[in-house]
Coordinates of C-alpha atoms in Angstrom, one line a residue:
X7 CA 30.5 0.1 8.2
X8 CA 26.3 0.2 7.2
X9 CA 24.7 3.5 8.6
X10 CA 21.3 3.1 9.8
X11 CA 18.6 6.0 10.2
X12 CA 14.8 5.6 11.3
X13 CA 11.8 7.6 11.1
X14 CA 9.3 7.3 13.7
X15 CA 6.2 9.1 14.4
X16 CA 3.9 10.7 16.8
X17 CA 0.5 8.4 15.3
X18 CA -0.1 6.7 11.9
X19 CA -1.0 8.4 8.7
X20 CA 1.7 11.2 9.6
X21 CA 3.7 10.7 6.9
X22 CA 6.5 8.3 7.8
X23 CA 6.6 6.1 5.1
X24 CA 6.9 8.8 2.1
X25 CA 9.8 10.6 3.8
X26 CA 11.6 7.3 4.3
X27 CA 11.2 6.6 0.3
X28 CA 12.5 10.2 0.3
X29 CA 15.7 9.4 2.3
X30 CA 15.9 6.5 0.4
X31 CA 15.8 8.1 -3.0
X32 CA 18.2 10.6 -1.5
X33 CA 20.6 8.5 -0.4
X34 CA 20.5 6.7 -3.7
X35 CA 21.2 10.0 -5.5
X36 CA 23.8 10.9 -3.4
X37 CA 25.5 7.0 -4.2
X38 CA 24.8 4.9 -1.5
X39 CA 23.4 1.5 -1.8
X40 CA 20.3 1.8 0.4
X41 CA 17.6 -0.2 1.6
X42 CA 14.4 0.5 3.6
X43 CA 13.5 -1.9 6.8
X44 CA 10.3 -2.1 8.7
X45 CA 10.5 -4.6 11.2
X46 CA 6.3 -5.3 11.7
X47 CA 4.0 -4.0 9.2
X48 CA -0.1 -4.1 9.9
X49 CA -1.8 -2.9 6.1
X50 CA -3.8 -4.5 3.9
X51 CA -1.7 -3.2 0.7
X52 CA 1.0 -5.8 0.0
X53 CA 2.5 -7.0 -2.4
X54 CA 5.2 -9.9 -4.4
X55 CA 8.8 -10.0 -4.7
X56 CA 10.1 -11.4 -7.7
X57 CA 10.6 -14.6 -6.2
X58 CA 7.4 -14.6 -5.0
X59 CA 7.2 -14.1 -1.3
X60 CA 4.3 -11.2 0.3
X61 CA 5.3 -7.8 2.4
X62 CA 4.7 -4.4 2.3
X63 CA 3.4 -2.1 -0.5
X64 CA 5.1 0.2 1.6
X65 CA 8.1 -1.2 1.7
X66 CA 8.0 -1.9 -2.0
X67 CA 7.4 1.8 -3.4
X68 CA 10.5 2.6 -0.8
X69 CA 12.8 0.3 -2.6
X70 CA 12.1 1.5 -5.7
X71 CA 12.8 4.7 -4.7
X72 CA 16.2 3.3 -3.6
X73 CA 16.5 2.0 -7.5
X74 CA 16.3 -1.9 -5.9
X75 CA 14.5 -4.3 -6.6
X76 CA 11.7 -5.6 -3.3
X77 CA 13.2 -7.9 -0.5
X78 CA 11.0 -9.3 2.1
X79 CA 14.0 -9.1 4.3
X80 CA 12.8 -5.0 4.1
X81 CA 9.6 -6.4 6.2
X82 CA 9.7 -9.9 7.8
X83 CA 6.1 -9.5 9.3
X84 CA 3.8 -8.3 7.6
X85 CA 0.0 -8.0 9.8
X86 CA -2.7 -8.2 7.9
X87 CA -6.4 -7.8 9.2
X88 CA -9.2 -9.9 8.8
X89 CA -11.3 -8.3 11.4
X90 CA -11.3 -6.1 14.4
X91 CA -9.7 -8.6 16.6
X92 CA -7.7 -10.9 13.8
X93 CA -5.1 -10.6 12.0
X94 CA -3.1 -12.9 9.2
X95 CA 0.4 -13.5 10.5
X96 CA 2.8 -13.2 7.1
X97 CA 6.3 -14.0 8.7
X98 CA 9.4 -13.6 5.8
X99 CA 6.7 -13.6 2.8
X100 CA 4.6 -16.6 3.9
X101 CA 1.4 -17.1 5.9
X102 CA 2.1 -18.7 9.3
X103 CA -1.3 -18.6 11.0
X104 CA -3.8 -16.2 12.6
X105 CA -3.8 -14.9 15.6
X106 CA -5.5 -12.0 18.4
X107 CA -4.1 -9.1 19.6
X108 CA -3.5 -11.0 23.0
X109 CA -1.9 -13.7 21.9
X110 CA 0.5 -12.0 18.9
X111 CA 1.5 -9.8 21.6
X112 CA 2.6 -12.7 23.6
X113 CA 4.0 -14.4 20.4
X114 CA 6.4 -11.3 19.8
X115 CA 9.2 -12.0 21.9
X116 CA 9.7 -15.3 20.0
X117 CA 10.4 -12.8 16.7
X118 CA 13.0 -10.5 17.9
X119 CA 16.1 -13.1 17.4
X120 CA 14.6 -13.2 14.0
X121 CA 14.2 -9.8 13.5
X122 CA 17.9 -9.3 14.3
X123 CA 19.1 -11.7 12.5
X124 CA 16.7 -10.5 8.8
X125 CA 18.3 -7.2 9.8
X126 CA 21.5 -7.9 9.9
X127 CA 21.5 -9.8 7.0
X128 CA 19.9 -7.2 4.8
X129 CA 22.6 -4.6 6.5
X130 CA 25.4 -6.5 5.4
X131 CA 24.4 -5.7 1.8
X132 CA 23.6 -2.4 2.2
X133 CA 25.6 1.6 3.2
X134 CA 22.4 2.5 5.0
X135 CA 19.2 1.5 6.1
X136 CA 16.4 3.5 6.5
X137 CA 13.9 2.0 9.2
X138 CA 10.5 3.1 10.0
X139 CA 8.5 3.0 12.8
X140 CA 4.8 2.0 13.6
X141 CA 2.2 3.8 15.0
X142 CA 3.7 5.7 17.6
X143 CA 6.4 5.2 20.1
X144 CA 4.6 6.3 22.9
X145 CA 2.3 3.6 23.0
X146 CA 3.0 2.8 26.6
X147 CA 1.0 -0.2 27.3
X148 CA 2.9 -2.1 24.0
X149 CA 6.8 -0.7 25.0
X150 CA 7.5 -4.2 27.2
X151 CA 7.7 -6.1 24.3
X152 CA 8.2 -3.6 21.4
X153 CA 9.7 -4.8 18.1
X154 CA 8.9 -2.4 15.7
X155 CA 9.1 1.2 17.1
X156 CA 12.2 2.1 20.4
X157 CA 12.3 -2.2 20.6
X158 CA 14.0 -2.2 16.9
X159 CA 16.0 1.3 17.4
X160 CA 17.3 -0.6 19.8
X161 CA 18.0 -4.0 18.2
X162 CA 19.5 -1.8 15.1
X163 CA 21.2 0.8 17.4
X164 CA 19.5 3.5 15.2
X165 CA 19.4 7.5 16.1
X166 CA 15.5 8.0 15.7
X167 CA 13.9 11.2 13.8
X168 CA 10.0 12.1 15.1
X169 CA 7.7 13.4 12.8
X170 CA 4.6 15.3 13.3
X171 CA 1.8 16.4 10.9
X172 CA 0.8 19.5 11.5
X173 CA -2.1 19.0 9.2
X174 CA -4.5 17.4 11.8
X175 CA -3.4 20.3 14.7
X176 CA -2.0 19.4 18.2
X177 CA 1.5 19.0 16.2
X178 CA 3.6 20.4 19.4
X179 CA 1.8 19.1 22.0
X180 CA 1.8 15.3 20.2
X181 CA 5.6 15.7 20.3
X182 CA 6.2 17.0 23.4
X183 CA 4.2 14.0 24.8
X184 CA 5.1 11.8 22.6
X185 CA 9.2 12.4 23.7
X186 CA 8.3 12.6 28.0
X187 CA 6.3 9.1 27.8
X188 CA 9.5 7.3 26.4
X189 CA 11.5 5.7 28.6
X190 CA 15.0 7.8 29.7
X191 CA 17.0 5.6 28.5
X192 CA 15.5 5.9 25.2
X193 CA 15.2 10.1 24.6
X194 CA 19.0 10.6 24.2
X195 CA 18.1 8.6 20.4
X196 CA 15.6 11.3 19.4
X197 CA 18.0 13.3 17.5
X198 CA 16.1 15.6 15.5
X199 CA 12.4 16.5 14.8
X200 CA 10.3 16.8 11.7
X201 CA 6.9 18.7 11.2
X202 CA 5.3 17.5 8.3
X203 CA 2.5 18.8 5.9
X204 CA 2.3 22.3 6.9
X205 CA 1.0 25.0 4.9
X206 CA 1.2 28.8 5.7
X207 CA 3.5 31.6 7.1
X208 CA 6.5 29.8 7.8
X209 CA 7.3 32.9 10.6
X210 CA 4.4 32.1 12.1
X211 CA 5.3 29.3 13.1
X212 CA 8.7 30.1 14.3
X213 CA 8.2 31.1 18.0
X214 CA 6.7 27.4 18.1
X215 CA 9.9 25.7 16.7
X216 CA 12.0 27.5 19.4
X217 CA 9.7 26.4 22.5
X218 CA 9.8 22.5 21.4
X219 CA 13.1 22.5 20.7
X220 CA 13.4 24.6 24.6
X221 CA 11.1 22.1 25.9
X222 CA 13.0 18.8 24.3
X223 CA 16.2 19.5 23.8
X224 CA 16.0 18.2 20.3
X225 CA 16.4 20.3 17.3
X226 CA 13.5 20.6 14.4
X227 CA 15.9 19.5 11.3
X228 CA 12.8 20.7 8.9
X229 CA 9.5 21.7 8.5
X230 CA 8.1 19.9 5.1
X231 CA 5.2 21.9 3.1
X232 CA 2.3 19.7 2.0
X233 CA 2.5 18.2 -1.0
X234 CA 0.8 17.3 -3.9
X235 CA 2.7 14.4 -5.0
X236 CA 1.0 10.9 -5.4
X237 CA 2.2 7.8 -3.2
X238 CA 1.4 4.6 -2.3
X239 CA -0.7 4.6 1.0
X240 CA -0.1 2.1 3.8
X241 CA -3.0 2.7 5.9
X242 CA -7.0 2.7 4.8
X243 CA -7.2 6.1 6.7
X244 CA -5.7 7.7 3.7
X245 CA -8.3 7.2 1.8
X246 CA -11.0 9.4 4.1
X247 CA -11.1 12.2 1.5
X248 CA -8.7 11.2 -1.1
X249 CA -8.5 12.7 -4.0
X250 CA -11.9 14.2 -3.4
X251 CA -11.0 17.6 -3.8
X252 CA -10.0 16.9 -7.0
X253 CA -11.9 19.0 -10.3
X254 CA -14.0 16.8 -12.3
X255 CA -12.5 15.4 -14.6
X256 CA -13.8 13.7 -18.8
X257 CA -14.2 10.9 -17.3
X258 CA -15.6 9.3 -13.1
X259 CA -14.0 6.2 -11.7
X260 CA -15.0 4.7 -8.8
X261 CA -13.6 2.3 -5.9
X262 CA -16.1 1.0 -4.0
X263 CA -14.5 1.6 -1.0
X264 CA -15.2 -1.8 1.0
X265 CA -14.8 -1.9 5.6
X266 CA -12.0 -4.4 4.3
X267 CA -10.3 -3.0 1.1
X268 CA -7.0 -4.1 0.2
X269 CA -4.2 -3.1 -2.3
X270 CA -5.9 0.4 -2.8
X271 CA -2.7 0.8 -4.6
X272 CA -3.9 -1.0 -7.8
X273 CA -5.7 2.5 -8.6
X274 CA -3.2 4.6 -8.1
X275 CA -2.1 4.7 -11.4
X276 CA -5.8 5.1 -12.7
X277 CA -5.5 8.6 -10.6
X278 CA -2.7 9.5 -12.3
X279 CA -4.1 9.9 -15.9
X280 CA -5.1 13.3 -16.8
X281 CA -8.8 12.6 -17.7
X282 CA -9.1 10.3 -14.8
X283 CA -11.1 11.5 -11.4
X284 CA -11.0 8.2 -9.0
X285 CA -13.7 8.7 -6.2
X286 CA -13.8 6.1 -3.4
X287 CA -17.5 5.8 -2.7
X288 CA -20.0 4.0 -0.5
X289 CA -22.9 6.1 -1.8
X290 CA -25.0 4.2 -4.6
X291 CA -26.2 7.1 -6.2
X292 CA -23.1 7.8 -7.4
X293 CA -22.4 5.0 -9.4
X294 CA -25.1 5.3 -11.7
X295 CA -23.2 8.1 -12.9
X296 CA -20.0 6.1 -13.0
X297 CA -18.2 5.8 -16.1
X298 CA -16.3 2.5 -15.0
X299 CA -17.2 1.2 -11.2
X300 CA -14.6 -0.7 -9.9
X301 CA -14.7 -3.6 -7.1
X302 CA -11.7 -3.6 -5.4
X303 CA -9.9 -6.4 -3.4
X304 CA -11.0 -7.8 0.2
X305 CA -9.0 -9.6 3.4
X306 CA -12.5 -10.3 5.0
X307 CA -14.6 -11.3 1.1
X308 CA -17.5 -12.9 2.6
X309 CA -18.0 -10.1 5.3
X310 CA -17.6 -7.1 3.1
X311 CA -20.3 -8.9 0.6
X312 CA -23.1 -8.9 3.2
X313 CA -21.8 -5.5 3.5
X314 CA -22.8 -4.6 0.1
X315 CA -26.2 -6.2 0.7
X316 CA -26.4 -4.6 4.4
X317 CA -26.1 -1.1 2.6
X318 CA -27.9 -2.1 -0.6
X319 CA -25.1 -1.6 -2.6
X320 CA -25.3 -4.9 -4.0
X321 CA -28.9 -3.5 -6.0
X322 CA -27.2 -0.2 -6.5
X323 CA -24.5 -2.6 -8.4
X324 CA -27.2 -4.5 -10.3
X325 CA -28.6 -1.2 -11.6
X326 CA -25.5 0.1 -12.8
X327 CA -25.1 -3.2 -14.5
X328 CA -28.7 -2.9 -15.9
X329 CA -28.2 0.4 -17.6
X330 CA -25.2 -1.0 -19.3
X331 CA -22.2 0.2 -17.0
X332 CA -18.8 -1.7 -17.4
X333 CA -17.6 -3.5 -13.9
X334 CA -14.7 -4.3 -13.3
X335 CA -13.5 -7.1 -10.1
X336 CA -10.1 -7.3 -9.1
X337 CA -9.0 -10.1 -6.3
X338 CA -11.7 -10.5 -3.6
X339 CA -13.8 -8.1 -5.7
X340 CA -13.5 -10.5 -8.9
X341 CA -14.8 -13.4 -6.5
X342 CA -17.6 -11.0 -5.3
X343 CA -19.0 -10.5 -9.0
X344 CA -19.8 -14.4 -9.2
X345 CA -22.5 -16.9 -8.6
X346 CA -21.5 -18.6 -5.2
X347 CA -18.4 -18.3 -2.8
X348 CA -17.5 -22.0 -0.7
X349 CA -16.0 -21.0 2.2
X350 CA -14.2 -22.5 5.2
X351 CA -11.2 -20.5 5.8
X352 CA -12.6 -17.0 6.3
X353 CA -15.4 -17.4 8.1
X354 CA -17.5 -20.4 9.6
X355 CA -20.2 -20.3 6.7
X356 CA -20.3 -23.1 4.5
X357 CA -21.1 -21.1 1.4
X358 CA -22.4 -17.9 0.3
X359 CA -24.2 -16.7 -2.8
X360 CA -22.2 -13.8 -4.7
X361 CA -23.4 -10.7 -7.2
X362 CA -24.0 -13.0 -9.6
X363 CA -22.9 -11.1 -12.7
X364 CA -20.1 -13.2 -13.5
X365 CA -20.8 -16.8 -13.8
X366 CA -18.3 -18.0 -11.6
X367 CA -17.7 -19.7 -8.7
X368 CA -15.0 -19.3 -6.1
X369 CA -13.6 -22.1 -3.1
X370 CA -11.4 -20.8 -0.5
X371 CA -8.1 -22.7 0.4
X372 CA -5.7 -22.7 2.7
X373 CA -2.8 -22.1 0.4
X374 CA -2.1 -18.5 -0.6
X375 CA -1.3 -18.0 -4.0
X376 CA 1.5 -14.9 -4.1
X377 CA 2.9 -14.5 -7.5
X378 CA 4.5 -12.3 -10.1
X379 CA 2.4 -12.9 -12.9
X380 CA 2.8 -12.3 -16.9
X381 CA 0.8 -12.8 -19.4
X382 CA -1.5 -12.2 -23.2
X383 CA -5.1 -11.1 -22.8
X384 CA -7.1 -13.6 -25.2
X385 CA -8.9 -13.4 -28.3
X386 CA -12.2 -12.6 -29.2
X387 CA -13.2 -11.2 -25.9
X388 CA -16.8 -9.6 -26.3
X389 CA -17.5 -5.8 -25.0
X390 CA -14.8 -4.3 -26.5
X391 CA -12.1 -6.3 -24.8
X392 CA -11.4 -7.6 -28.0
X393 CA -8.9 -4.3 -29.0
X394 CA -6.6 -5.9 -26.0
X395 CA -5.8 -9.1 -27.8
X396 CA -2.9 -10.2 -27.9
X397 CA -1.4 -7.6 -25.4
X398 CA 1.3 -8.1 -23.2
X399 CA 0.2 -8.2 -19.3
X400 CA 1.8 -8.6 -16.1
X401 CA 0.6 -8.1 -12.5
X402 CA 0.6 -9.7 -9.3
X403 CA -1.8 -12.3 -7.2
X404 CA -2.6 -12.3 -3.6
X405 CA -5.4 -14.6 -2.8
X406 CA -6.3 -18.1 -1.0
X407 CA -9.4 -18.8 -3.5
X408 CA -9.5 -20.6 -6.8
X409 CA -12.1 -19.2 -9.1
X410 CA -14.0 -21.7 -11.5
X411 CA -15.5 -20.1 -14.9
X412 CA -18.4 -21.6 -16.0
X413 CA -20.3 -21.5 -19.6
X414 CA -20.6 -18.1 -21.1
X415 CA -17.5 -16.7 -19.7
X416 CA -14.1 -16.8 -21.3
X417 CA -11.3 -16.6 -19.7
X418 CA -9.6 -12.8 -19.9
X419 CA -6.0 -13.8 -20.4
X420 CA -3.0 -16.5 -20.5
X421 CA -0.7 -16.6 -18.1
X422 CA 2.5 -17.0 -19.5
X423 CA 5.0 -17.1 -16.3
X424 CA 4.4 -17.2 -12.6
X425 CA 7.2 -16.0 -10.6
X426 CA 9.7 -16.2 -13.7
X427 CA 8.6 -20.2 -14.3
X428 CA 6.7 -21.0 -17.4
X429 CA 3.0 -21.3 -17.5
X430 CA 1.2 -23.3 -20.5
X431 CA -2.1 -23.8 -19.9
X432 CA -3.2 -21.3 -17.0
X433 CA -5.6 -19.0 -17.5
X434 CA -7.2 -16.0 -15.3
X435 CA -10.3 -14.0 -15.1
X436 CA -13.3 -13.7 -16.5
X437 CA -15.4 -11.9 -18.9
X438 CA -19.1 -11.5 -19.1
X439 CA -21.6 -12.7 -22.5
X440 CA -21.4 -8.7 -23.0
X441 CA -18.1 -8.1 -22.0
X442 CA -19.5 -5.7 -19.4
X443 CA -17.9 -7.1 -16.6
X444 CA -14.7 -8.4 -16.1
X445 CA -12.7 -10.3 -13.3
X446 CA -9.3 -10.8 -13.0
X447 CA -6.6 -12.0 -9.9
X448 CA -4.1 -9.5 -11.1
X449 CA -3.5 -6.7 -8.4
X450 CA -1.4 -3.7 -11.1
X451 CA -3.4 -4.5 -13.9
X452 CA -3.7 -0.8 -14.9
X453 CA 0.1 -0.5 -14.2
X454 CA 0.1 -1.5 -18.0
X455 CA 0.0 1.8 -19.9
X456 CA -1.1 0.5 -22.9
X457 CA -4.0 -1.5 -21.9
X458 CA -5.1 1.3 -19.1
X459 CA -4.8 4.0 -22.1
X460 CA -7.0 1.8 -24.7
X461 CA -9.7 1.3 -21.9
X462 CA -10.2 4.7 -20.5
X463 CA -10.0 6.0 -24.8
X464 CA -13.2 2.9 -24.9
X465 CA -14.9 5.1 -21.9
X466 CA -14.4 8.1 -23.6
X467 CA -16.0 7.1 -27.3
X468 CA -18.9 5.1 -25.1
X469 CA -19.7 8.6 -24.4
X470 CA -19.3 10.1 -27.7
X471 CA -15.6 12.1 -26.8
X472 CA -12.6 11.5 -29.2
X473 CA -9.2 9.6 -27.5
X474 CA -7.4 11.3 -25.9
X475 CA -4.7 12.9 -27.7
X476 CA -1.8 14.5 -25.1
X477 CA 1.4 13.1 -24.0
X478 CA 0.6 9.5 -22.6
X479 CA 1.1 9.0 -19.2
X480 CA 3.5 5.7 -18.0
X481 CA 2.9 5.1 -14.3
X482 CA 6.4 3.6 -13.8
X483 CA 8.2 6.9 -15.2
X484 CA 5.4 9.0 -13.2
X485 CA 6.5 7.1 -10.2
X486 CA 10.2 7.9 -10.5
X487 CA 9.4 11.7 -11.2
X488 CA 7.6 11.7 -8.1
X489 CA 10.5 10.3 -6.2
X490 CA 12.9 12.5 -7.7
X491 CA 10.5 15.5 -7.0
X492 CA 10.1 14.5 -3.2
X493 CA 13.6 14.1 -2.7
X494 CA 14.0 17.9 -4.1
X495 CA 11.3 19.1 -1.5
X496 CA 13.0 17.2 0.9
X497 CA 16.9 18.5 0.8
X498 CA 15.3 22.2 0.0
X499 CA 12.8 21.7 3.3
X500 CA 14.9 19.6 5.9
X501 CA 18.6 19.4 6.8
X502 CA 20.1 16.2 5.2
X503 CA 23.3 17.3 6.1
X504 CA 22.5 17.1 10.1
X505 CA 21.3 13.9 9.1
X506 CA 24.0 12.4 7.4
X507 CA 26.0 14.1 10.5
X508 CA 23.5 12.1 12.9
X509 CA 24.2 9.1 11.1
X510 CA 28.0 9.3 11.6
X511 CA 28.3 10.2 14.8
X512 CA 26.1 6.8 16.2
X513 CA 28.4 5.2 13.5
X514 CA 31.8 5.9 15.2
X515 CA 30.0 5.4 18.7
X516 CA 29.3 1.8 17.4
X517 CA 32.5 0.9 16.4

């Protein structure tokens, strides 16, 4: 009989989706075939199974901390901004439309038959499912037609753990509140209570554990320290701040950090080479001093463009350019760099002039593209690029453009397979006269260790510094140490045992 778990919190950014890849990984350890399961996901990061369908980043870096490989059964719907009011409805991997607030709300009770039935398909396969929550439970004026927070506990029958971050204060009274707005027939599945990213006197905060768990009647199973571990982020609010209290490092790379950035991920491995600071930036001051600038991907292109020109970012790009800095333009930000954008799916303009330092031009479709993609970076590339020839590549798309070069660009690789089916003549990206810009549709392009190490050694002679010569850093084995490291913190911090005791007891109430 499949055990089920979930973690819900008292607001987003608290830290749900990290301590479910830590159950996850945990569970995994301990021998259990585990899987993670988020019902409704609204982000910007996602990403491509291997048989090519969109969810989660999330959910991804959750399933590889369960040693499996991505399912999009782990996040049916996937939400995925375009403005303030619109979103991009992603139901099981593909697009089905856009809608409003409004009228997704009335939409949802049309997805919770499907939600039970993706959930019970992916339980079948599994000993235990690890669900996460959205948001926040208490979010009163959503609870008639929930499907994601007490809605799915309910549709999975799940004992619910809160968590808190201490970090951002009000931890006690966001849980106390949080736990009297639910409904009373939904408290008695609040079975245990995390605090999360605390740092101190553990005996100071003592006295406060006692009075919550008085005033809830529901035991604190841990109190996790703040860590310094690097994860995947789901929201955009992470990024206030990140990695800015980092120490300056040989050499400066940064994201300019767009109103509609998406898979932020792609840099994460960027930040975990030792010589690598990654700032995410809206100041153009700061570029000029930039050893690689990087434009990152877009759900709204055409609006965060006239963004860059709104905050003369645009000219702080060209000057960067000018003085000989290297650019580089993944997804929405490769379609940025070019001459013109044709639109007619994003927005009501007809067409809109780009950067203009890559001579391209992009048309918007209809039809997503959402691949895994491999591939061999191409000869005689100018800039330097050349030292990548013939190099192994692989990455993933996520876009509804297709990108024209036009003369004086070459193409910056061959792609050799698309979701496992043989490419011959399909090339991506682009590569300026100079080879001082590039463009490219793959999201993980500096998930490839050897072409992320040659590039940031390039960087490093450009400014007269020798290669770097200590242990070289491979994100995927950095990843799993992370895992491994958080599901340490986690059984020293929290009581898995209660957990697992939790888990059991709705188990044999079920049967």
């Amino acid at each position: 009989m499949m055990a089920v778990i979930m973690i819900q919190g008292t607001a987003s950014d608290v830290g749900k989706s990290v301590l479910v890849a830590g159950l996850c990984r945990i569970f995994s350890q301990d021998g259990y075939a585990t899987a993670p399961f988020k019902s409704q996901n609204m982000a910007l990061n996602s990403g491509i199974t291997p048989d090519g369908k969109e969810m989660g980043r999330a959910q991804i870096f959750q399933a590889e901390a369960a040693g499996i490989a991505p399912d999009v059964r782990m996040n049916p719907i996937l939400l995925k901004p375009r403005s303030d009011s619109q979103s991009q409805v992603v139901l099981m991997g593909e697009v089905v439309t856009d809608m409003n607030a409004r009228r997704y709300h009335q939409y949802k009770p049309q997805l919770r038959e499907k939600i039970r039935q993706v959930f019970q398909s992916l339980s079948a396969d599994h000993d235990i499912i690890v669900l996460e929550g959205a948001g926040s439970p208490a979010e009163i004026n959503l609870r008639d037609r929930d499907i994601v927070n007490m809605g799915m506990a309910e549709i999975a029958n799940s004992p619910v753990i809160l968590v808190a971050d201490i970090d951002r204060g009000g931890v006690f009274a966001a849980l106390y509140g949080t736990i009297a707005l639910l409904l009373e027939h939904e408290k008695p599945r609040v079975q245990g209570i995390i605090i999360n990213k605390f740092r101190g006197d553990l005996a100071l905060l003592q006295p406060g554990l006692e009075q919550i768990e008085a005033l809830t009647g529901v035991p604190v199973l841990g109190v996790m320290p703040w860590l310094e571990l690097e994860f995947e982020e789901e929201d955009s609010l992470a990024l206030v701040g990140k990695y800015q209290g980092r120490q300056p490092q040989v050499l400066d790379v940064v994201v300019v950090k767009l109103p509609y950035v998406s898979n932020f991920t792609d840099f994460n491995a960027l930040a975990a080479q030792p010589d690598v600071r990654v700032r995410y930036l809206r100041d153009g001051d700061a570029l000029q001093t930039a050893d690689l600038v990087i434009l990152p991907g877009s759900k709204n292109t055409l609006h965060d463009l006239q963004w860059l020109r709104d905050t003369r970012l645009s000219d702080a790009l060209q000057d960067y350019h000018q003085a000989g800095g290297k650019i580089i333009g993944i997804c929405g930000g490769y379609q940025m760099l070019g001459q013109f954008l044709y639109d007619g799916v994003e927005s009501e303009q007809g067409a809109m002039a780009g950067l203009g330092l890559l001579n391209v031009s992009t048309r918007f479709e209809r039809q997503k593209t959402t691949t895994v993609s491999c591939g061999e970076i191409q000869p005689g590339l100018p800039g330097g690029w050349d030292q990548h020839c013939g190099q192994d590549i692989r990455g993933y798309e996520v876009h509804m453009g297709q990108t024209v070069r036009g003369p004086g660009v070459q193409a910056f690789c061959q792609l050799k397979s698309r979701n496992g089916q043989p490419q011959h003549d399909s090339l991506d990206g682009a590569v300026s006269v100079d080879g001082s810009v590039l463009g490219t549709y793959l999201h993980g392009l500096f998930d490839n260790t050897v072409f992320t190490r040659q590039l940031l050694d390039s960087l490093r002679q450009q400014k007269g510094i020798a290669p770097y010569d200590g242990p070289v850093v491979d994100y995927q084995q950095f990843k799993q140490q992370q895992f491994d490291q958080l599901a340490a913190e986690m059984r020293r911090h929290i009581d898995i045992q209660r957990i697992y005791q939790i888990m059991r007891q709705y188990q044999e109430a079920d049967q």
